[in-house]
GROMACS .gro file of C-alpha atoms in nm:
model
  200
    1UNK     CA    1  12.128  19.312  10.665
    2UNK     CA    2  12.356  19.015  10.589
    3UNK     CA    3  12.192  18.709  10.448
    4UNK     CA    4  12.201  18.405  10.683
    5UNK     CA    5  12.407  18.115  10.561
    6UNK     CA    6  12.247  17.779  10.518
    7UNK     CA    7  12.385  17.427  10.526
    8UNK     CA    8  12.085  17.267  10.361
    9UNK     CA    9  12.251  17.175  10.029
   10UNK     CA   10  12.524  16.980  10.201
   11UNK     CA   11  12.269  16.797  10.409
   12UNK     CA   12  12.068  16.699  10.102
   13UNK     CA   13  12.379  16.564   9.932
   14UNK     CA   14  12.464  16.358  10.242
   15UNK     CA   15  12.112  16.218  10.262
   16UNK     CA   16  12.115  16.131   9.894
   17UNK     CA   17  12.441  15.937   9.931
   18UNK     CA   18  12.311  15.760  10.238
   19UNK     CA   19  11.998  15.650  10.060
   20UNK     CA   20  12.187  15.505   9.762
   21UNK     CA   21  12.434  15.305   9.971
   22UNK     CA   22  12.341  14.940  10.017
   23UNK     CA   23  12.493  14.674  10.234
   24UNK     CA   24  12.512  14.309  10.159
   25UNK     CA   25  12.563  14.023  10.398
   26UNK     CA   26  12.712  13.690  10.313
   27UNK     CA   27  12.606  13.376  10.490
   28UNK     CA   28  12.894  13.192  10.652
   29UNK     CA   29  13.022  12.913  10.434
   30UNK     CA   30  13.143  12.701  10.729
   31UNK     CA   31  12.978  12.616  11.060
   32UNK     CA   32  13.150  12.727  11.387
   33UNK     CA   33  13.363  12.460  11.554
   34UNK     CA   34  13.183  12.235  11.796
   35UNK     CA   35  13.318  12.269  12.153
   36UNK     CA   36  13.479  11.956  12.287
   37UNK     CA   37  13.485  11.840  12.647
   38UNK     CA   38  13.810  11.872  12.839
   39UNK     CA   39  13.933  11.838  13.194
   40UNK     CA   40  13.974  12.215  13.235
   41UNK     CA   41  13.684  12.444  13.308
   42UNK     CA   42  13.690  12.691  13.016
   43UNK     CA   43  13.537  12.964  13.234
   44UNK     CA   44  13.827  12.964  13.482
   45UNK     CA   45  14.126  12.828  13.290
   46UNK     CA   46  14.385  13.015  13.497
   47UNK     CA   47  14.244  12.988  13.851
   48UNK     CA   48  14.522  12.882  14.091
   49UNK     CA   49  14.451  12.619  14.353
   50UNK     CA   50  14.351  12.759  14.694
   51UNK     CA   51  14.633  12.814  14.940
   52UNK     CA   52  14.625  12.814  15.318
   53UNK     CA   53  14.614  13.152  15.490
   54UNK     CA   54  14.961  13.267  15.591
   55UNK     CA   55  15.032  13.322  15.960
   56UNK     CA   56  15.046  13.692  16.044
   57UNK     CA   57  15.376  13.790  16.209
   58UNK     CA   58  15.355  14.171  16.217
   59UNK     CA   59  15.090  14.420  16.316
   60UNK     CA   60  14.987  14.674  16.577
   61UNK     CA   61  14.896  14.634  16.944
   62UNK     CA   62  14.649  14.464  17.014
   63UNK     CA   63  14.665  14.246  16.697
   64UNK     CA   64  14.693  13.869  16.745
   65UNK     CA   65  15.013  13.739  16.579
   66UNK     CA   66  15.130  13.381  16.525
   67UNK     CA   67  15.479  13.293  16.651
   68UNK     CA   68  15.641  12.975  16.515
   69UNK     CA   69  15.794  12.751  16.781
   70UNK     CA   70  16.113  12.545  16.774
   71UNK     CA   71  15.922  12.217  16.744
   72UNK     CA   72  15.733  12.323  16.431
   73UNK     CA   73  15.417  12.434  16.608
   74UNK     CA   74  15.290  12.786  16.670
   75UNK     CA   75  15.162  13.002  16.954
   76UNK     CA   76  14.924  13.293  16.901
   77UNK     CA   77  15.022  13.599  17.104
   78UNK     CA   78  14.784  13.888  17.174
   79UNK     CA   79  14.901  14.198  17.366
   80UNK     CA   80  14.570  14.290  17.530
   81UNK     CA   81  14.692  14.608  17.702
   82UNK     CA   82  15.001  14.793  17.827
   83UNK     CA   83  15.087  15.000  18.132
   84UNK     CA   84  15.369  15.244  18.211
   85UNK     CA   85  15.494  15.357  18.551
   86UNK     CA   86  15.491  15.731  18.617
   87UNK     CA   87  15.814  15.758  18.818
   88UNK     CA   88  16.167  15.707  18.691
   89UNK     CA   89  16.388  15.454  18.867
   90UNK     CA   90  16.753  15.472  18.761
   91UNK     CA   91  16.643  15.685  18.461
   92UNK     CA   92  16.403  15.417  18.337
   93UNK     CA   93  16.033  15.348  18.353
   94UNK     CA   94  15.862  15.011  18.345
   95UNK     CA   95  15.661  14.932  18.034
   96UNK     CA   96  15.444  14.626  18.102
   97UNK     CA   97  15.281  14.435  17.817
   98UNK     CA   98  14.994  14.206  17.920
   99UNK     CA   99  14.969  13.912  17.681
  100UNK     CA  100  14.740  13.620  17.610
  101UNK     CA  101  14.921  13.314  17.465
  102UNK     CA  102  14.725  13.037  17.289
  103UNK     CA  103  14.881  12.715  17.164
  104UNK     CA  104  14.755  12.688  16.805
  105UNK     CA  105  14.965  12.379  16.730
  106UNK     CA  106  14.865  12.014  16.756
  107UNK     CA  107  15.112  11.922  17.031
  108UNK     CA  108  15.179  12.055  17.380
  109UNK     CA  109  15.416  12.351  17.381
  110UNK     CA  110  15.647  12.439  17.669
  111UNK     CA  111  15.882  12.733  17.682
  112UNK     CA  112  15.956  13.079  17.818
  113UNK     CA  113  15.779  13.351  17.620
  114UNK     CA  114  16.005  13.624  17.758
  115UNK     CA  115  16.334  13.446  17.680
  116UNK     CA  116  16.361  13.631  17.346
  117UNK     CA  117  16.148  13.941  17.389
  118UNK     CA  118  16.252  14.304  17.347
  119UNK     CA  119  16.139  14.655  17.268
  120UNK     CA  120  16.327  14.854  17.004
  121UNK     CA  121  16.295  15.220  16.907
  122UNK     CA  122  16.385  15.447  16.614
  123UNK     CA  123  16.698  15.567  16.795
  124UNK     CA  124  16.851  15.219  16.787
  125UNK     CA  125  16.770  15.147  17.151
  126UNK     CA  126  16.697  14.787  17.250
  127UNK     CA  127  16.538  14.697  17.583
  128UNK     CA  128  16.510  14.324  17.662
  129UNK     CA  129  16.232  14.182  17.877
  130UNK     CA  130  16.329  14.164  18.242
  131UNK     CA  131  16.191  14.034  18.570
  132UNK     CA  132  15.958  14.291  18.730
  133UNK     CA  133  16.056  14.467  19.050
  134UNK     CA  134  15.836  14.626  19.315
  135UNK     CA  135  15.615  14.896  19.163
  136UNK     CA  136  15.646  14.779  18.801
  137UNK     CA  137  15.312  14.599  18.777
  138UNK     CA  138  14.956  14.728  18.786
  139UNK     CA  139  14.785  14.618  19.110
  140UNK     CA  140  14.469  14.495  18.931
  141UNK     CA  141  14.537  14.408  18.565
  142UNK     CA  142  14.242  14.167  18.553
  143UNK     CA  143  14.006  14.461  18.501
  144UNK     CA  144  14.182  14.514  18.165
  145UNK     CA  145  14.197  14.145  18.073
  146UNK     CA  146  14.554  14.096  18.195
  147UNK     CA  147  14.741  13.893  18.456
  148UNK     CA  148  15.055  13.959  18.660
  149UNK     CA  149  15.184  13.607  18.594
  150UNK     CA  150  15.540  13.649  18.468
  151UNK     CA  151  15.608  13.521  18.117
  152UNK     CA  152  15.974  13.527  18.218
  153UNK     CA  153  15.900  13.192  18.378
  154UNK     CA  154  15.834  12.872  18.177
  155UNK     CA  155  15.478  12.797  18.070
  156UNK     CA  156  15.327  12.475  17.936
  157UNK     CA  157  15.025  12.486  17.704
  158UNK     CA  158  14.825  12.191  17.573
  159UNK     CA  159  14.693  12.216  17.218
  160UNK     CA  160  14.426  12.487  17.212
  161UNK     CA  161  14.499  12.600  17.569
  162UNK     CA  162  14.561  12.964  17.665
  163UNK     CA  163  14.744  13.149  17.941
  164UNK     CA  164  14.763  13.514  18.041
  165UNK     CA  165  15.077  13.684  18.164
  166UNK     CA  166  15.303  13.988  18.143
  167UNK     CA  167  15.640  14.103  18.015
  168UNK     CA  168  15.821  14.402  18.163
  169UNK     CA  169  16.068  14.627  17.979
  170UNK     CA  170  16.271  14.898  18.153
  171UNK     CA  171  16.284  15.170  17.888
  172UNK     CA  172  16.450  15.510  17.888
  173UNK     CA  173  16.339  15.832  17.722
  174UNK     CA  174  15.998  15.968  17.638
  175UNK     CA  175  15.732  15.956  17.369
  176UNK     CA  176  15.841  15.780  17.048
  177UNK     CA  177  15.741  15.493  16.818
  178UNK     CA  178  15.857  15.151  16.939
  179UNK     CA  179  15.838  14.791  16.823
  180UNK     CA  180  15.761  14.500  17.054
  181UNK     CA  181  15.940  14.185  16.930
  182UNK     CA  182  15.903  13.824  17.052
  183UNK     CA  183  16.058  13.503  16.921
  184UNK     CA  184  15.961  13.152  17.030
  185UNK     CA  185  16.212  12.968  16.810
  186UNK     CA  186  16.539  13.101  16.948
  187UNK     CA  187  16.548  13.421  16.742
  188UNK     CA  188  16.498  13.259  16.400
  189UNK     CA  189  16.153  13.416  16.349
  190UNK     CA  190  16.017  13.726  16.521
  191UNK     CA  191  15.664  13.853  16.559
  192UNK     CA  192  15.650  14.232  16.584
  193UNK     CA  193  15.395  14.489  16.698
  194UNK     CA  194  15.432  14.860  16.622
  195UNK     CA  195  15.303  15.098  16.887
  196UNK     CA  196  15.386  15.423  17.064
  197UNK     CA  197  15.554  15.452  17.401
  198UNK     CA  198  15.320  15.732  17.504
  199UNK     CA  199  15.347  16.085  17.635
  200UNK     CA  200  15.545  16.122  17.957
   0.00000   0.00000   0.00000
């Protein structure tokens, strides 16, 4: 029967060396520097100053987005719901977007929300907002928080005031991703919502 190996001698040598090793500490010869007062908080030396929250100009229906206006103000636009007609007329269907507009600026704002409004798709199609025709609008949009007031007509909003209305787009084709785009400063800045046209 083979004799078991042992590691005891190595262990004893290690323990013997450990017991004979001594450590010495030396007292510091100089005192640590005394902190001095300054105008910068040493705990947050690189904290940047707070900045105002940026206005959101892109999102998804029904996100509220902030559209800059020509006069330097802004209007918050919220697409509360959408509807789509079931029948084609001249190979198009009516997509209606029901919006709430709130003047978030300090001065009265007047303008036409639908003057620069369009729907674009991935195929390069662009469908501008248009005046609704018979059959385009839902008969009772109030039950969904909407109004059949046309935003193709001018609206005037005092600071903090809101109005509800609709925009109609005559779109062709079927189900695909689309982008709703609105500008209130003549096309300089656009707010954009991504959504889906739906299954038809």
